[in-house]
Coordinates of C-alpha atoms in Angstrom, one line a residue:
X1 CA -102.0 26.8 61.6
X2 CA -98.8 29.1 63.6
X3 CA -101.9 30.2 65.8
X4 CA -103.0 26.5 66.2
X5 CA -98.8 25.0 67.1
X6 CA -98.9 28.5 69.6
X7 CA -100.9 26.9 71.1
X8 CA -100.4 23.2 71.5
X9 CA -97.0 24.3 72.6
X10 CA -99.0 26.9 75.7
X11 CA -100.6 23.8 76.5
X12 CA -97.6 21.2 76.7
X13 CA -96.0 24.3 78.5
X14 CA -98.7 24.2 80.9
X15 CA -98.8 20.2 81.6
X16 CA -95.3 19.9 82.9
X17 CA -94.9 23.6 83.6
X18 CA -97.9 24.6 85.9
X19 CA -99.8 21.2 86.2
X20 CA -96.3 19.4 87.9
X21 CA -96.6 16.8 84.9
X22 CA -94.4 13.5 85.4
X23 CA -93.9 10.8 83.4
X24 CA -93.8 7.4 83.9
X25 CA -90.4 7.6 82.7
X26 CA -89.2 9.9 85.6
X27 CA -90.8 7.2 87.8
X28 CA -89.5 4.3 86.3
X29 CA -85.7 5.6 86.2
X30 CA -85.8 6.6 89.9
X31 CA -87.4 3.5 91.4
X32 CA -84.5 1.8 89.0
X33 CA -81.6 4.3 90.4
X34 CA -83.3 3.0 94.4
X35 CA -83.9 -0.7 93.7
X36 CA -80.6 -0.7 92.4
X37 CA -79.0 -1.1 96.4
X38 CA -79.4 -4.3 97.6
X39 CA -82.2 -4.8 100.0
X40 CA -80.4 -6.6 102.8
X41 CA -78.0 -3.8 103.2
X42 CA -78.6 -1.3 106.0
X43 CA -79.9 1.1 105.3
X44 CA -76.7 4.1 106.4
X45 CA -73.7 4.6 104.1
X46 CA -72.0 3.5 108.2
X47 CA -72.5 0.5 108.1
X48 CA -71.7 0.5 112.1
X49 CA -74.4 2.9 112.9
X50 CA -78.1 1.3 114.0
X51 CA -81.7 2.2 111.8
X52 CA -84.1 3.9 113.7
X53 CA -87.2 3.3 113.3
X54 CA -90.7 4.8 115.1
X55 CA -93.5 2.7 115.2
X56 CA -97.1 3.4 115.6
X57 CA -100.4 1.4 116.6
X58 CA -103.3 2.3 115.2
X59 CA -106.1 -0.2 116.8
X60 CA -108.7 -1.4 115.1
X61 CA -111.5 -3.5 116.7
X62 CA -111.1 -6.3 119.6
X63 CA -112.5 -9.4 117.9
X64 CA -112.5 -11.7 120.9
X65 CA -110.9 -11.7 124.7
X66 CA -111.4 -15.4 126.4
X67 CA -109.9 -14.2 130.5
X68 CA -110.1 -18.4 131.1
X69 CA -107.1 -19.2 128.5
X70 CA -106.2 -15.2 128.5
X71 CA -105.6 -14.5 124.5
X72 CA -106.5 -11.6 122.7
X73 CA -107.5 -11.6 119.1
X74 CA -108.0 -8.4 117.7
X75 CA -107.0 -5.6 114.1
X76 CA -104.8 -4.0 113.9
X77 CA -102.1 -1.6 111.7
X78 CA -98.6 -0.9 112.9
X79 CA -96.9 2.0 111.0
X80 CA -93.4 2.3 110.7
X81 CA -91.6 5.1 109.6
X82 CA -86.7 5.3 109.2
X83 CA -84.6 7.2 107.7
X84 CA -82.9 5.6 104.7
X85 CA -79.7 7.3 103.8
X86 CA -79.8 5.1 100.9
X87 CA -82.3 6.0 99.2
X88 CA -81.5 9.9 98.5
X89 CA -81.8 11.7 95.0
X90 CA -82.1 15.5 94.2
X91 CA -85.5 16.3 92.6
X92 CA -84.3 18.2 90.0
X93 CA -83.1 14.9 88.2
X94 CA -86.3 13.2 88.0
X95 CA -88.6 16.0 86.8
X96 CA -89.9 17.5 90.5
X97 CA -90.9 13.6 92.1
X98 CA -90.6 14.1 95.6
X99 CA -92.6 10.6 96.8
X100 CA -92.0 7.4 95.5
X101 CA -93.1 3.8 96.1
X102 CA -91.2 0.8 96.0
X103 CA -92.7 -3.1 96.5
X104 CA -92.1 -4.4 100.1
X105 CA -90.3 -7.0 98.5
X106 CA -87.9 -4.6 96.8
X107 CA -86.6 -2.5 99.5
X108 CA -85.2 -2.7 103.3
X109 CA -87.9 -3.6 105.3
X110 CA -87.3 -3.8 109.5
X111 CA -87.7 -7.8 110.2
X112 CA -89.7 -7.2 113.7
X113 CA -91.1 -10.1 115.8
X114 CA -94.4 -10.2 118.1
X115 CA -92.3 -11.4 121.2
X116 CA -95.6 -12.7 123.3
X117 CA -98.3 -13.9 119.7
X118 CA -100.1 -17.9 120.4
X119 CA -100.1 -18.5 116.5
X120 CA -97.8 -17.3 115.0
X121 CA -94.6 -14.2 116.1
X122 CA -94.2 -12.0 112.7
X123 CA -95.8 -9.1 112.0
X124 CA -96.1 -9.6 108.7
X125 CA -99.4 -11.3 108.5
X126 CA -100.2 -11.3 104.9
X127 CA -102.8 -13.7 103.8
X128 CA -101.8 -14.4 99.6
X129 CA -99.9 -12.8 97.1
X130 CA -101.5 -10.0 96.2
X131 CA -100.9 -8.0 99.8
X132 CA -97.5 -9.4 99.3
X133 CA -97.4 -7.2 96.0
X134 CA -99.5 -4.2 96.9
X135 CA -97.7 -3.5 100.3
X136 CA -95.2 -0.8 99.4
X137 CA -92.9 1.7 101.0
X138 CA -93.3 5.1 100.6
X139 CA -89.9 7.0 99.8
X140 CA -89.2 11.4 100.5
X141 CA -86.6 12.6 98.9
X142 CA -84.7 12.8 102.0
X143 CA -84.8 9.9 102.7
X144 CA -88.0 9.3 104.9
X145 CA -89.5 6.3 104.7
X146 CA -92.3 4.3 105.6
X147 CA -94.8 1.4 105.3
X148 CA -98.3 0.1 107.5
X149 CA -98.9 -3.2 108.1
X150 CA -102.8 -4.9 108.7
X151 CA -103.4 -7.5 110.2
X152 CA -105.5 -9.8 112.4
X153 CA -102.9 -11.0 115.3
X154 CA -103.6 -13.0 118.6
X155 CA -101.7 -12.0 122.2
X156 CA -101.4 -13.5 125.4
X157 CA -102.9 -11.4 127.9
X158 CA -103.5 -12.0 131.8
X159 CA -106.3 -11.6 132.9
X160 CA -107.7 -9.9 136.0
X161 CA -111.1 -11.0 137.1
X162 CA -111.3 -10.2 139.7
X163 CA -114.5 -7.1 140.0
X164 CA -115.5 -9.5 137.5
X165 CA -118.0 -7.9 135.7
X166 CA -116.9 -5.0 136.3
X167 CA -113.6 -6.2 135.0
X168 CA -110.9 -4.3 133.6
X169 CA -107.0 -5.8 132.2
X170 CA -104.6 -4.4 130.8
X171 CA -102.9 -5.8 127.9
X172 CA -99.8 -5.1 126.2
X173 CA -98.0 -6.3 123.0
X174 CA -94.4 -6.6 122.6
X175 CA -92.7 -6.1 119.8
X176 CA -88.4 -6.9 119.1
X177 CA -86.0 -7.2 117.0
X178 CA -82.5 -9.0 116.9
X179 CA -79.5 -8.0 115.3
X180 CA -76.0 -9.3 115.7
X181 CA -74.8 -6.2 114.7
X182 CA -77.1 -4.2 116.5
X183 CA -78.6 -2.5 113.1
X184 CA -82.0 -1.7 114.5
X185 CA -83.3 0.5 117.4
X186 CA -86.7 0.8 118.1
X187 CA -88.9 3.7 119.8
X188 CA -92.4 4.9 119.5
X189 CA -92.6 9.0 119.3
X190 CA -96.5 8.4 117.9
X191 CA -97.4 6.4 120.3
X192 CA -101.3 4.3 119.7
X193 CA -104.1 5.0 117.9
X194 CA -107.7 4.9 119.9
X195 CA -109.6 7.4 117.8
X196 CA -110.7 4.3 114.6
X197 CA -111.1 1.6 116.5
X198 CA -114.4 -0.5 116.6
X199 CA -116.2 -1.3 119.1
X200 CA -116.8 -5.3 120.4
X201 CA -120.3 -6.5 121.9
X202 CA -118.1 -8.0 124.4
X203 CA -115.4 -6.0 125.1
X204 CA -114.1 -2.2 125.2
X205 CA -110.7 -0.1 124.7
X206 CA -111.1 2.1 127.3
X207 CA -110.5 5.5 127.3
X208 CA -107.4 7.7 128.0
X209 CA -105.8 3.8 127.9
X210 CA -102.2 4.5 125.7
X211 CA -99.5 3.4 127.4
X212 CA -96.4 3.0 125.5
X213 CA -92.6 2.6 127.0
X214 CA -89.7 1.2 125.8
X215 CA -86.7 -1.2 127.8
X216 CA -83.5 -2.4 125.8
X217 CA -82.0 -5.4 127.1
X218 CA -78.7 -6.4 126.2
X219 CA -76.8 -9.8 126.1
X220 CA -73.6 -10.8 125.8
X221 CA -72.8 -13.9 122.7
X222 CA -69.3 -15.6 122.8
X223 CA -67.6 -13.0 121.1
X224 CA -70.3 -10.2 119.8
X225 CA -72.2 -7.9 121.7
X226 CA -75.9 -8.1 120.6
X227 CA -78.2 -6.0 121.7
X228 CA -82.4 -6.9 121.7
X229 CA -84.6 -3.5 121.4
X230 CA -88.0 -4.8 122.5
X231 CA -90.5 -1.8 123.0
X232 CA -94.5 -2.3 124.5
X233 CA -97.6 -1.2 123.7
X234 CA -100.2 -1.2 126.9
X235 CA -104.0 -0.2 127.3
X236 CA -106.5 -1.4 129.2
X237 CA -109.7 -3.0 128.0
X238 CA -113.1 -3.6 130.1
X239 CA -115.9 -5.3 129.7
X240 CA -119.4 -4.4 128.5
X241 CA -120.9 -5.3 131.9
X242 CA -125.3 -4.7 131.0
X243 CA -125.4 -8.6 129.7
X244 CA -124.0 -10.2 132.2
X245 CA -125.3 -8.6 135.4
X246 CA -128.7 -9.1 134.3
X247 CA -128.4 -12.3 133.7
X248 CA -125.4 -13.4 136.0
X249 CA -125.7 -11.4 139.2
X250 CA -128.9 -9.8 139.2
X251 CA -130.9 -13.0 139.0
X252 CA -128.6 -14.4 141.6
X253 CA -129.6 -11.8 143.7
X254 CA -133.0 -12.1 143.2
X255 CA -132.4 -15.6 143.6
X256 CA -131.3 -15.4 147.1
X257 CA -134.2 -12.9 148.6
X258 CA -136.3 -15.8 147.6
X259 CA -134.3 -18.2 149.5
X260 CA -134.8 -16.8 153.1
X261 CA -138.5 -16.5 152.1
X262 CA -138.2 -19.7 153.0
X263 CA -140.0 -18.8 156.4
X264 CA -142.6 -17.5 155.4
X265 CA -144.6 -21.1 153.9
X266 CA -146.3 -22.7 156.7
X267 CA -145.4 -26.0 158.0
X268 CA -148.6 -27.5 157.0
X269 CA -148.4 -27.0 153.8
X270 CA -145.5 -29.0 153.6
X271 CA -143.2 -27.5 150.0
X272 CA -140.7 -25.8 152.4
X273 CA -138.2 -28.7 152.1
X274 CA -138.3 -29.0 148.4
X275 CA -138.8 -25.1 147.8
X276 CA -135.8 -24.5 149.6
X277 CA -133.5 -27.5 147.6
X278 CA -134.9 -26.4 144.8
X279 CA -133.2 -22.5 145.2
X280 CA -130.1 -24.4 146.8
X281 CA -130.2 -26.4 143.7
X282 CA -130.4 -23.3 141.3
X283 CA -127.3 -21.7 143.0
X284 CA -125.6 -24.1 142.5
X285 CA -126.4 -23.7 138.8
X286 CA -125.0 -19.9 139.5
X287 CA -122.2 -20.7 140.8
X288 CA -121.5 -23.2 137.6
X289 CA -123.4 -20.1 135.0
X290 CA -120.8 -18.3 137.0
X291 CA -117.5 -20.2 136.8
X292 CA -117.2 -21.2 133.4
X293 CA -116.3 -17.4 132.1
X294 CA -113.9 -17.4 135.0
X295 CA -110.0 -19.0 133.9
X296 CA -109.4 -21.6 137.2
X297 CA -106.3 -19.3 139.2
X298 CA -105.5 -18.0 142.1
X299 CA -107.1 -15.1 140.9
X300 CA -110.3 -15.2 142.1
X301 CA -113.8 -12.7 141.6
X302 CA -115.4 -11.4 145.0
X303 CA -118.0 -12.3 142.8
X304 CA -116.9 -16.2 143.1
X305 CA -117.0 -15.4 147.1
X306 CA -120.2 -13.7 146.5
X307 CA -121.6 -16.5 145.3
X308 CA -119.5 -18.8 147.7
X309 CA -120.8 -16.7 150.9
X310 CA -124.8 -17.1 149.8
X311 CA -124.3 -21.5 149.2
X312 CA -123.0 -21.8 152.5
X313 CA -126.4 -19.6 153.3
X314 CA -128.5 -21.5 151.4
X315 CA -126.8 -24.8 152.9
X316 CA -127.1 -23.0 156.1
X317 CA -130.8 -22.3 155.5
X318 CA -132.1 -25.9 154.1
X319 CA -130.6 -27.4 156.9
X320 CA -132.9 -24.4 159.6
X321 CA -135.7 -24.9 157.1
X322 CA -135.5 -29.0 158.5
X323 CA -135.0 -28.1 161.9
X324 CA -138.1 -25.8 162.0
X325 CA -140.2 -29.0 161.0
X326 CA -138.6 -30.8 163.8
X327 CA -139.6 -27.7 165.7
X328 CA -143.4 -27.9 165.5
X329 CA -144.4 -31.4 164.8
X330 CA -142.2 -32.1 168.4
X331 CA -145.3 -32.3 170.3
X332 CA -146.1 -35.6 167.6
X333 CA -142.7 -37.0 167.7
X334 CA -140.8 -36.1 170.9
X335 CA -137.2 -36.4 170.7
X336 CA -135.2 -35.6 173.4
X337 CA -134.2 -32.0 173.6
X338 CA -130.5 -31.2 172.5
X339 CA -128.6 -28.7 172.8
X340 CA -130.1 -26.5 169.8
X341 CA -133.4 -27.9 170.9
X342 CA -132.3 -25.7 174.7
X343 CA -131.0 -22.4 172.3
X344 CA -133.6 -21.6 170.3
X345 CA -136.4 -22.0 173.7
X346 CA -134.2 -19.8 175.3
X347 CA -134.4 -17.5 173.0
X348 CA -138.2 -17.8 172.6
X349 CA -138.7 -17.2 176.3
X350 CA -136.0 -14.1 176.3
X351 CA -137.9 -12.6 173.8
X352 CA -141.4 -14.2 175.8
X353 CA -140.7 -13.4 179.7
X354 CA -144.9 -12.8 180.2
X355 CA -144.8 -16.4 178.6
X356 CA -143.0 -18.7 181.1
X357 CA -144.8 -18.9 184.0
X358 CA -147.6 -20.6 181.6
X359 CA -145.9 -21.8 179.3
X360 CA -142.7 -24.2 181.0
X361 CA -142.2 -27.6 179.0
X362 CA -141.1 -28.5 182.3
X363 CA -143.5 -28.2 184.3
X364 CA -145.0 -32.2 184.0
X365 CA -148.7 -30.9 185.5
X366 CA -149.9 -29.0 181.9
X367 CA -151.5 -31.2 179.5
X368 CA -150.9 -32.5 175.9
X369 CA -152.8 -29.7 174.1
X370 CA -150.8 -27.1 175.7
X371 CA -147.1 -27.9 175.0
X372 CA -148.3 -28.8 171.5
X373 CA -149.1 -25.3 171.5
X374 CA -145.9 -24.0 172.5
X375 CA -143.8 -25.9 170.5
X376 CA -146.2 -24.3 167.6
X377 CA -145.2 -20.7 168.5
X378 CA -141.6 -21.8 169.4
X379 CA -141.3 -22.5 165.9
X380 CA -143.6 -19.8 164.4
X381 CA -140.9 -17.6 166.6
X382 CA -138.5 -19.3 165.0
X383 CA -139.1 -18.8 161.9
X384 CA -139.4 -15.3 162.0
X385 CA -136.0 -15.1 163.7
X386 CA -134.2 -16.3 160.7
X387 CA -136.1 -14.8 158.2
X388 CA -135.0 -10.9 160.1
X389 CA -131.6 -12.9 160.8
X390 CA -130.2 -14.2 157.2
X391 CA -132.7 -10.8 155.9
X392 CA -130.3 -9.0 157.6
X393 CA -126.8 -11.0 156.0
X394 CA -127.9 -11.1 153.1
X395 CA -128.1 -6.9 153.1
X396 CA -125.0 -6.5 154.3
X397 CA -123.4 -8.7 151.7
X398 CA -125.0 -6.4 149.7
X399 CA -123.7 -3.8 151.0
X400 CA -120.4 -4.8 151.5
X401 CA -120.2 -5.9 148.2
X402 CA -121.8 -3.1 146.3
X403 CA -119.1 -1.0 148.5
X404 CA -116.7 -2.9 146.4
X405 CA -117.3 -2.6 143.5
X406 CA -118.2 1.1 143.6
X407 CA -113.7 1.7 145.1
X408 CA -113.0 0.2 141.5

């Protein structure tokens, strides 16, 4: 019997001493001691001293970014750390407890706001009462405190679509506090944590884009000096360019190549004008599709300029196609030789000097058949000249556009 009692005593001693067994009464006693301090009292023995709150941002995922309105929707967690001089204890008085947790509604927490929030400015975006009751602040015996909040936030983020679809946007999360008694100062020694972020189908956070800085503003009331501390977390998001490239840019390039090939169509087929106008309308459709994805501002995309050049080229090609048909049928529908007719004829003569003596249309002794053949040759030369000219212009445009994007 004595052996059994001795074994039980050894087990109890082993549980309390070796295993560090802590009873719930010890935790309850400590919590009563810590919550005895009002949650409205600043955690400083000297109430004139500010509380420095260190903030760490952890980006979870980018849910959506609307570059037209400049609204960024993301999920993130904020971790806050400070030292509470009113919530320190001796672990030996509480059976060796070195850390504990208090509900967020029963203790002091910093009042912080989101300066560039869209729908709301509060950081504490709890969706239900359960989230509030399960959010706790962790305290160590030396007064170090910290807690983490999760939420979905929507902020304004200025868009820069100059290099669409290879555009990047610098977004800033601005947190601030206004305290009449100068009770809070902000810092961020831990910065931004991006390693746990989840990629978005359209947007991704650019690696090594984290950057934090603190700015302080001071303004004065009638008799009280009031400080406003603001901390800003900046990061860069970039677009996943494969989808817009394959669905907008690449079709536009192929369409542009097809447009100046209209000069290879025989005039007698009667399909030149319809084909040219169809391609012109297609360029307009792609311009509309691109404009729907870009903000209506003075920040013009290079791709917009590229499309504008293609639009001008398309109008010019369509006009010259109509003129080429007039050249081809000039003998059938005779018209007065205007300036453009004379310029084309001069170019033809410069490229065919050996044929000038035999193919001068000003020689009234030539028969109608020879004159008709001459104008058909002029029309054929004009088609080849336009094909070569627009091909070179389009290649130069692609080279310039590609060079600009390569220097991003």
